[in-house]
Amino acid sequence: MLAVPEMGLQGLYIGSSPERSPVPSPPGSPRTQESCGIAPLTPSQSPKPEARAPQQASFSVVVAIDFGTTSSGYAFSFASDPEAIHMMRKWEGGDPGVAHQKTPTCRCLTQKGAFHQLWLHRGSPRDWLYFEKFKMKFHSATDLTLKTQLEAVNGKKMPALEVFAHALRFFREHALQELREQSPSLPEKDTVRWVLTVPAIWKQPAKQFMREAAYLAGLVSRENAEQLLIALEPEAASVYCRKLRLHQLLDLSSRAPGGGRLGERRSIDSSFRQAREQLRRSRHSRTFLVESGVGELWAEMQAGDRYVVADCGGGTVDLTVHQLEQPHGTLKELYKASGGPYGAVGVDLAFEQLLCRIFGEDFIATFKRQRPAAWVDLTIAFEARKRTAGPHRSGALNISLPFSFIDFYRKQRGHNVETALRRSSVNFVKWSSQGMLRMSCEAMNELFQPTVSGIIQHIEALLARPEVQGVKLLFLVGGFAESAVLQHAVQAALSARGLRVVVPHDVGLTILKGAVLFGQAPGVVRVRRSPLTYGVGVLNRFVPGRHPPEKLLVRDGRRWCTDVFERFVAAEQSVALGEEVRRSYCPARPGQRRVLINLYCCAAEDTRFITDPGVRKCGALSLELEPADRGQDTAGAPPGRREIRAAMQFGDTEIKVTAIDVSTNRSVRASIDFLSN
């Protein structure tokens, strides 16, 4: 028996179970004319996801942008030569001790929002809008919208969407310029597949935000949304590690003091492979060649083998567990991505706090605000020394202070920086005669400890879960994985478990290269785990003793239980790529042009009501309808009803929805908005 919509409410009908009818919002929320009173259109018991092979469009070139917290870069490959990955031109500037295969993720804009080359600017800095480490805003923001603001170091604000779009536009212009130089005949329109990397622990609003920024930056248009892929950073690293040969990996579990390599180098038995290897290892080449199949380590693994990817980046640590479905084939995610804000930026913040202790918090804040270019120089100088820190290093580390810092401090305080060091309570930092801060190795290592401890705790907590038992291999990737301090700490903590810890060479570029490979074959990760439970609110027939009395709703003599949570997909549920959750909807009134349904999410698997603790409205499913032909009836529905069949996919890196008008078999414009809450 079909339920009927609530009286006085305007909405649509849904095909779910025969006694369910979606409702718009929890009690206490005013029910307006925008609310949806919904009844089932076709009876079925909690439809199981149906698999559909994803269709992949063809592109001439894949361009991946690794948008990091502290540094970013791009790489590309042509479809005609997919084994060759070309890196961006090296960034010029900064400390010579840092390899600039990427550029710092900071933006300097004029008051009108125009981009400035920070290190070339010679005008007054007072009107600059300088933004740094702004990607971390997404990790802490709980109410991210398209209107979210970012605060520059001078206190002025700007829409976050514009700041991110400026950064993406910068990479788009540089990448397209390189493509035109390498392939002048390559048409720009519709030939480039763009790939953006994001942390796997990011929620859907943050992923949608990056897509919106890409639209604003001109990477792709909304009409050609399939040109843009969102790649999860640890997945990209996993895809790249599949291609590595043994001598391209560093096994922390077996190396001798001073370094070593996993296994012994295998003989190269042909001049062709020697030529490829020479190109691959050339320090002057920006082109990396990968195996056409899988690397030697992967070839030794068997179907069912499990491993962890620990992506330790600038802002976050991102942990993913994969299982090989077949050695030369696809991957399956065994546990939802986990992690936290324990990236290399934590060490930078510890250094900044150290400077505040020496020179004063108010001075550092003023210096950052009025001398942002010099602040960038100082952070780059620290980055160079941070990369040389190690648990067994002896000798002090010298950190250059920009002349503008020394001069600015003298003018602000009336004495020099050497006096400030003598007066401070920090006795492990001295002033050298060369005009540098001299820090002991022990002091430098102490700056790492809070961040490194957080990473170790996250890894150990993950390995303790029953779903992850049997893991014998851990790939340590990301820019922070270059740190000898982190490598030593991870190996020391995990050695008792018998876990093999492996670090790829050029580990800071692992995700970027893997993102290119992911763009070539996005179906390589076949099964993912849903991080949350998603569903809608429905009306069920009220059952005394089973449903709470306060949920009783009586309409036209019928008794309903309101606010029931109908689940689409559960947290931790395995969802294959291409699997669809299908529902049928019907406009509540003739001529209705738009159908809007609220989506809810939570971490629990057994939620009963949309008003339960932890359940929140996370988005809205929108269906845009064309006018129906007069006199046309929807197949399978009562006369006068118009059935819209929606299909949602939860197994991709983004939640996707498509819809068709059953009566005409035409596509209906459908979207899920996670940024309108």
CSV table of C-alpha atoms in Angstrom, one decimal, residues 116-447:
chain,number,residue,atom,x,y,z
A,116,HIS,CA,51.6,39.3,-7.3
A,117,GLN,CA,54.9,37.5,-7.6
A,118,LEU,CA,55.7,38.0,-3.9
A,119,TRP,CA,59.5,37.9,-4.2
A,120,LEU,CA,59.6,40.4,-7.1
A,121,HIS,CA,57.4,43.1,-5.5
A,122,ARG,CA,59.1,46.3,-4.7
A,123,GLY,CA,56.2,48.5,-3.7
A,124,SER,CA,54.7,49.2,-0.3
A,125,PRO,CA,53.6,46.0,1.4
A,126,ARG,CA,50.8,47.5,3.5
A,127,ASP,CA,48.1,46.7,1.0
A,128,TRP,CA,49.3,43.1,0.2
A,129,LEU,CA,47.0,40.3,1.0
A,130,TYR,CA,49.4,37.5,1.9
A,131,PHE,CA,48.0,34.0,2.5
A,132,GLU,CA,50.1,31.0,3.7
A,133,LYS,CA,49.1,27.4,4.6
A,134,PHE,CA,45.5,28.3,3.7
A,135,LYS,CA,44.7,24.7,2.7
A,136,MET,CA,44.6,23.8,6.4
A,137,LYS,CA,41.4,25.9,6.6
A,138,PHE,CA,39.6,22.9,5.1
A,139,HIS,CA,40.7,20.6,7.9
A,140,SER,CA,39.4,22.7,10.7
A,141,ALA,CA,36.3,24.3,9.1
A,142,THR,CA,33.0,22.7,10.1
A,143,ASP,CA,30.8,25.1,8.2
A,144,LEU,CA,32.6,25.4,4.8
A,145,THR,CA,30.6,27.3,2.2
A,146,LEU,CA,31.3,29.1,-1.0
A,147,LYS,CA,31.3,32.3,1.1
A,148,THR,CA,34.0,31.2,3.5
A,149,GLN,CA,36.6,33.9,4.1
A,150,LEU,CA,40.3,33.6,4.5
A,151,GLU,CA,42.2,36.1,6.6
A,152,ALA,CA,45.5,37.4,5.3
A,153,VAL,CA,48.4,38.1,7.7
A,154,ASN,CA,47.5,41.8,7.7
A,155,GLY,CA,44.0,40.9,9.0
A,156,LYS,CA,42.1,41.7,5.8
A,157,LYS,CA,39.8,39.0,4.4
A,158,MET,CA,39.1,37.6,1.0
A,159,PRO,CA,36.7,34.9,-0.2
A,160,ALA,CA,38.5,31.5,0.1
A,161,LEU,CA,37.2,30.5,-3.3
A,162,GLU,CA,39.0,33.3,-5.0
A,163,VAL,CA,42.3,32.6,-3.2
A,164,PHE,CA,42.2,28.9,-4.2
A,165,ALA,CA,41.1,29.8,-7.8
A,166,HIS,CA,44.1,32.2,-8.1
A,167,ALA,CA,46.5,29.3,-7.1
A,168,LEU,CA,44.9,26.9,-9.6
A,169,ARG,CA,44.9,29.5,-12.3
A,170,PHE,CA,48.6,30.0,-11.8
A,171,PHE,CA,49.3,26.3,-12.4
A,172,ARG,CA,46.8,26.1,-15.3
A,173,GLU,CA,48.6,28.9,-17.2
A,174,HIS,CA,52.0,27.5,-16.6
A,175,ALA,CA,51.0,23.9,-17.5
A,176,LEU,CA,49.2,25.0,-20.7
A,177,GLN,CA,52.3,27.0,-21.7
A,178,GLU,CA,54.5,24.0,-21.3
A,179,LEU,CA,52.1,21.8,-23.3
A,180,ARG,CA,52.0,24.3,-26.1
A,181,GLU,CA,55.8,24.3,-26.2
A,182,GLN,CA,56.1,20.6,-26.2
A,183,SER,CA,53.1,19.9,-28.6
A,184,PRO,CA,52.2,23.1,-30.6
A,185,SER,CA,49.6,21.2,-32.5
A,186,LEU,CA,47.7,20.1,-29.4
A,187,PRO,CA,44.3,21.8,-29.2
A,188,GLU,CA,43.6,23.0,-25.7
A,189,LYS,CA,39.8,22.6,-25.6
A,190,ASP,CA,38.5,19.3,-24.3
A,191,THR,CA,41.9,17.5,-24.7
A,192,VAL,CA,43.2,17.9,-21.2
A,193,ARG,CA,42.1,15.8,-18.2
A,194,TRP,CA,42.9,17.7,-15.1
A,195,VAL,CA,43.5,15.9,-11.8
A,196,LEU,CA,43.5,17.7,-8.4
A,197,THR,CA,44.8,15.9,-5.3
A,198,VAL,CA,43.2,16.2,-1.9
A,199,PRO,CA,43.7,14.4,1.5
A,200,ALA,CA,41.6,11.3,1.8
A,201,ILE,CA,40.3,12.4,5.2
A,202,TRP,CA,38.7,15.5,3.6
A,203,LYS,CA,34.9,15.5,3.7
A,204,GLN,CA,32.6,16.0,0.7
A,205,PRO,CA,32.2,19.8,1.2
A,206,ALA,CA,36.0,20.3,0.9
A,207,LYS,CA,36.1,18.2,-2.2
A,208,GLN,CA,33.2,20.1,-3.8
A,209,PHE,CA,34.9,23.4,-2.8
A,210,MET,CA,38.1,22.4,-4.8
A,211,ARG,CA,35.9,21.5,-7.8
A,212,GLU,CA,34.2,24.9,-7.6
A,213,ALA,CA,37.6,26.6,-7.4
A,214,ALA,CA,38.7,24.7,-10.5
A,215,TYR,CA,35.6,25.9,-12.3
A,216,LEU,CA,36.3,29.5,-11.3
A,217,ALA,CA,40.0,29.1,-12.3
A,218,GLY,CA,39.0,28.0,-15.8
A,219,LEU,CA,40.5,24.4,-15.6
A,220,VAL,CA,37.2,23.0,-16.8
A,221,SER,CA,33.6,24.1,-17.3
A,222,ARG,CA,30.6,22.8,-15.4
A,223,GLU,CA,29.3,21.4,-18.7
A,224,ASN,CA,32.5,19.3,-19.0
A,225,ALA,CA,32.8,18.3,-15.4
A,226,GLU,CA,34.2,14.9,-16.3
A,227,GLN,CA,37.4,16.6,-17.5
A,228,LEU,CA,38.3,17.1,-13.8
A,229,LEU,CA,39.1,14.2,-11.4
A,230,ILE,CA,39.6,14.5,-7.7
A,231,ALA,CA,42.4,12.1,-6.6
A,232,LEU,CA,42.9,11.1,-3.0
A,233,GLU,CA,46.5,11.7,-2.1
A,234,PRO,CA,47.4,8.3,-0.5
A,235,GLU,CA,45.6,6.5,-3.3
A,236,ALA,CA,47.7,8.4,-5.8
A,237,ALA,CA,50.8,7.4,-3.9
A,238,SER,CA,49.6,3.8,-3.9
A,239,VAL,CA,49.1,3.8,-7.6
A,240,TYR,CA,52.6,5.1,-8.2
A,241,CYS,CA,54.2,2.6,-5.8
A,242,ARG,CA,52.8,-0.2,-8.0
A,243,LYS,CA,55.2,0.9,-10.7
A,244,LEU,CA,58.5,1.1,-8.7
A,245,ARG,CA,61.4,-1.2,-9.2
A,246,LEU,CA,63.4,-2.5,-6.2
A,247,HIS,CA,66.3,0.0,-6.4
A,248,GLN,CA,63.8,2.9,-6.4
A,249,LEU,CA,62.7,2.0,-2.9
A,250,LEU,CA,64.4,2.4,0.5
A,251,ASP,CA,63.7,-0.3,3.0
A,252,LEU,CA,64.0,1.2,6.5
A,253,SER,CA,63.7,-2.2,8.1
A,254,SER,CA,66.9,-3.5,6.6
A,255,ARG,CA,69.2,-0.6,5.8
A,256,ALA,CA,72.5,-0.3,7.5
A,257,PRO,CA,73.6,2.9,9.3
A,258,GLY,CA,74.2,5.5,6.7
A,259,GLY,CA,71.6,4.1,4.3
A,260,GLY,CA,70.9,1.2,2.0
A,261,ARG,CA,68.5,0.0,-0.6
A,262,LEU,CA,65.8,-2.6,-0.7
A,263,GLY,CA,67.4,-5.8,-2.0
A,264,GLU,CA,70.2,-5.7,-4.5
A,265,ARG,CA,69.9,-4.0,-7.8
A,266,ARG,CA,68.7,-6.4,-10.4
A,267,SER,CA,70.7,-6.7,-13.6
A,268,ILE,CA,69.4,-4.7,-16.6
A,269,ASP,CA,69.5,-7.1,-19.4
A,270,SER,CA,69.0,-4.9,-22.4
A,271,SER,CA,70.3,-1.7,-23.8
A,272,PHE,CA,66.8,-0.4,-24.1
A,273,ARG,CA,66.2,-0.7,-20.3
A,274,GLN,CA,69.6,0.8,-19.7
A,275,ALA,CA,68.6,3.9,-21.8
A,276,ARG,CA,65.3,4.2,-19.9
A,277,GLU,CA,67.1,3.9,-16.6
A,278,GLN,CA,69.6,6.6,-17.6
A,279,LEU,CA,66.8,9.0,-18.4
A,280,ARG,CA,64.9,8.1,-15.3
A,281,ARG,CA,67.9,8.8,-13.0
A,282,SER,CA,69.2,11.9,-14.8
A,283,ARG,CA,69.3,14.7,-12.3
A,284,HIS,CA,68.9,17.3,-15.1
A,285,SER,CA,65.8,15.6,-16.6
A,286,ARG,CA,62.3,16.6,-15.6
A,287,THR,CA,60.9,13.4,-17.2
A,288,PHE,CA,60.4,10.2,-15.2
A,289,LEU,CA,59.7,6.9,-16.9
A,290,VAL,CA,57.5,4.3,-15.2
A,291,GLU,CA,57.0,0.7,-15.9
A,292,SER,CA,54.4,-0.3,-18.4
A,293,GLY,CA,53.2,-3.0,-16.1
A,294,VAL,CA,54.0,-3.3,-12.4
A,295,GLY,CA,57.3,-2.9,-10.6
A,296,GLU,CA,59.3,-5.8,-9.2
A,297,LEU,CA,58.1,-5.4,-5.6
A,298,TRP,CA,54.5,-5.6,-6.8
A,299,ALA,CA,55.2,-8.6,-9.0
A,300,GLU,CA,56.4,-10.4,-5.9
A,301,MET,CA,53.1,-9.7,-4.0
A,302,GLN,CA,50.0,-12.0,-4.2
A,303,ALA,CA,46.3,-11.4,-4.5
A,304,GLY,CA,45.0,-10.7,-1.0
A,305,ASP,CA,48.2,-9.0,0.3
A,306,ARG,CA,47.6,-5.9,2.4
A,307,TYR,CA,49.6,-2.8,3.0
A,308,VAL,CA,49.3,0.7,4.5
A,309,VAL,CA,50.1,4.0,2.8
A,310,ALA,CA,51.0,6.7,5.3
A,311,ASP,CA,50.9,10.0,3.4
A,312,CYS,CA,52.8,12.5,5.6
A,313,GLY,CA,52.4,15.8,3.9
A,314,GLY,CA,52.7,19.4,4.8
A,315,GLY,CA,49.4,19.8,6.6
A,316,THR,CA,48.0,16.4,7.5
A,317,VAL,CA,48.9,12.7,7.9
A,318,ASP,CA,46.6,10.5,5.7
A,319,LEU,CA,46.4,6.8,6.3
A,320,THR,CA,44.9,4.3,3.8
A,321,VAL,CA,44.8,0.5,3.8
A,322,HIS,CA,44.7,-1.3,0.5
A,323,GLN,CA,44.5,-5.0,-0.5
A,324,LEU,CA,45.6,-6.3,-3.9
A,325,GLU,CA,42.7,-8.0,-5.7
A,326,GLN,CA,45.1,-9.4,-8.2
A,327,PRO,CA,48.9,-8.6,-8.5
A,328,HIS,CA,48.6,-6.8,-11.8
A,329,GLY,CA,45.1,-5.4,-11.3
A,330,THR,CA,43.0,-3.4,-9.0
A,331,LEU,CA,43.0,-2.3,-5.4
A,332,LYS,CA,40.5,-2.5,-2.6
A,333,GLU,CA,40.3,-0.2,0.4
A,334,LEU,CA,40.0,-2.2,3.6
A,335,TYR,CA,39.4,0.6,6.1
A,336,LYS,CA,38.2,4.2,5.7
A,337,ALA,CA,40.9,6.8,5.4
A,338,SER,CA,42.0,8.2,8.8
A,339,GLY,CA,44.6,10.7,10.0
A,340,GLY,CA,44.8,14.2,11.4
A,341,PRO,CA,46.6,17.6,11.4
A,342,TYR,CA,50.1,16.2,11.9
A,343,GLY,CA,52.0,17.4,8.9
A,344,ALA,CA,55.3,19.1,8.5
A,345,VAL,CA,53.6,22.4,9.2
A,346,GLY,CA,53.6,21.4,12.8
A,347,VAL,CA,57.4,21.7,12.9
A,348,ASP,CA,57.2,25.1,11.2
A,349,LEU,CA,54.7,26.3,13.8
A,350,ALA,CA,57.0,25.0,16.6
A,351,PHE,CA,59.8,27.0,15.1
A,352,GLU,CA,57.6,30.1,14.8
A,353,GLN,CA,56.7,29.7,18.5
A,354,LEU,CA,60.4,29.5,19.3
A,355,LEU,CA,60.9,32.8,17.5
A,356,CYS,CA,58.1,34.3,19.5
A,357,ARG,CA,59.8,33.2,22.7
A,358,ILE,CA,63.0,34.9,21.6
A,359,PHE,CA,61.8,38.1,19.8
A,360,GLY,CA,58.3,38.5,21.1
A,361,GLU,CA,54.9,37.3,19.8
A,362,ASP,CA,53.8,40.8,18.9
A,363,PHE,CA,57.0,41.5,16.9
A,364,ILE,CA,56.7,38.2,14.9
A,365,ALA,CA,53.0,39.1,14.1
A,366,THR,CA,54.0,42.6,13.0
A,367,PHE,CA,56.9,41.3,10.9
A,368,LYS,CA,54.7,38.8,9.1
A,369,ARG,CA,52.1,41.4,8.4
A,370,GLN,CA,54.5,44.2,7.2
A,371,ARG,CA,57.3,42.1,5.6
A,372,PRO,CA,55.6,39.0,4.1
A,373,ALA,CA,58.3,38.5,1.5
A,374,ALA,CA,61.1,38.4,4.1
A,375,TRP,CA,59.0,36.1,6.2
A,376,VAL,CA,58.8,33.7,3.2
A,377,ASP,CA,62.6,33.9,2.9
A,378,LEU,CA,63.0,33.0,6.6
A,379,THR,CA,60.6,30.0,6.4
A,380,ILE,CA,62.5,28.8,3.3
A,381,ALA,CA,65.8,29.1,5.2
A,382,PHE,CA,64.3,27.0,8.0
A,383,GLU,CA,62.9,24.5,5.6
A,384,ALA,CA,66.4,23.9,4.2
A,385,ARG,CA,67.8,23.2,7.7
A,386,LYS,CA,64.8,21.2,8.7
A,387,ARG,CA,65.4,18.7,5.9
A,388,THR,CA,69.0,18.1,7.1
A,389,ALA,CA,67.9,17.3,10.7
A,390,GLY,CA,68.4,13.7,11.7
A,391,PRO,CA,68.5,11.6,14.9
A,392,HIS,CA,72.2,10.9,14.6
A,393,ARG,CA,73.4,14.2,13.2
A,394,SER,CA,76.1,16.0,15.2
A,395,GLY,CA,76.9,19.7,14.9
A,396,ALA,CA,74.8,22.8,15.1
A,397,LEU,CA,72.4,24.0,12.4
A,398,ASN,CA,72.7,27.5,11.1
A,399,ILE,CA,69.5,29.3,10.0
A,400,SER,CA,69.9,32.5,8.0
A,401,LEU,CA,67.9,35.6,9.2
A,402,PRO,CA,67.0,37.9,6.3
A,403,PHE,CA,68.6,41.4,6.6
A,404,SER,CA,65.1,42.9,6.6
A,405,PHE,CA,64.4,40.9,9.8
A,406,ILE,CA,67.5,42.1,11.5
A,407,ASP,CA,66.9,45.7,10.4
A,408,PHE,CA,63.2,45.6,11.2
A,409,TYR,CA,63.8,44.2,14.7
A,410,ARG,CA,66.4,46.9,15.5
A,411,LYS,CA,64.0,49.7,14.4
A,412,GLN,CA,61.1,48.2,16.3
A,413,ARG,CA,62.9,47.3,19.5
A,414,GLY,CA,65.8,49.7,19.7
A,415,HIS,CA,68.4,46.9,20.0
A,416,ASN,CA,69.8,44.1,17.8
A,417,VAL,CA,68.8,40.5,17.5
A,418,GLU,CA,72.0,39.3,19.4
A,419,THR,CA,70.8,41.3,22.4
A,420,ALA,CA,67.4,39.6,22.1
A,421,LEU,CA,69.0,36.2,22.1
A,422,ARG,CA,71.1,37.0,25.2
A,423,ARG,CA,68.1,38.3,27.1
A,424,SER,CA,65.8,35.4,26.2
A,425,SER,CA,65.3,32.3,28.2
A,426,VAL,CA,66.1,30.1,25.2
A,427,ASN,CA,69.7,28.9,25.8
A,428,PHE,CA,69.9,26.4,23.0
A,429,VAL,CA,69.8,29.0,20.2
A,430,LYS,CA,72.8,31.2,19.8
A,431,TRP,CA,73.9,34.0,17.5
A,432,SER,CA,76.7,33.3,15.1
A,433,SER,CA,79.2,35.8,13.8
A,434,GLN,CA,78.0,35.1,10.2
A,435,GLY,CA,74.6,36.6,11.1
A,436,MET,CA,72.7,33.3,11.6
A,437,LEU,CA,70.7,31.6,14.3
A,438,ARG,CA,72.7,28.6,15.5
A,439,MET,CA,70.6,25.8,16.9
A,440,SER,CA,71.7,22.5,18.4
A,441,CYS,CA,70.6,19.3,16.7
A,442,GLU,CA,68.9,18.3,19.9
A,443,ALA,CA,66.9,21.5,19.9
A,444,MET,CA,65.9,21.0,16.2
A,445,ASN,CA,64.8,17.4,16.9
A,446,GLU,CA,62.6,18.6,19.8
A,447,LEU,CA,60.7,20.8,17.3
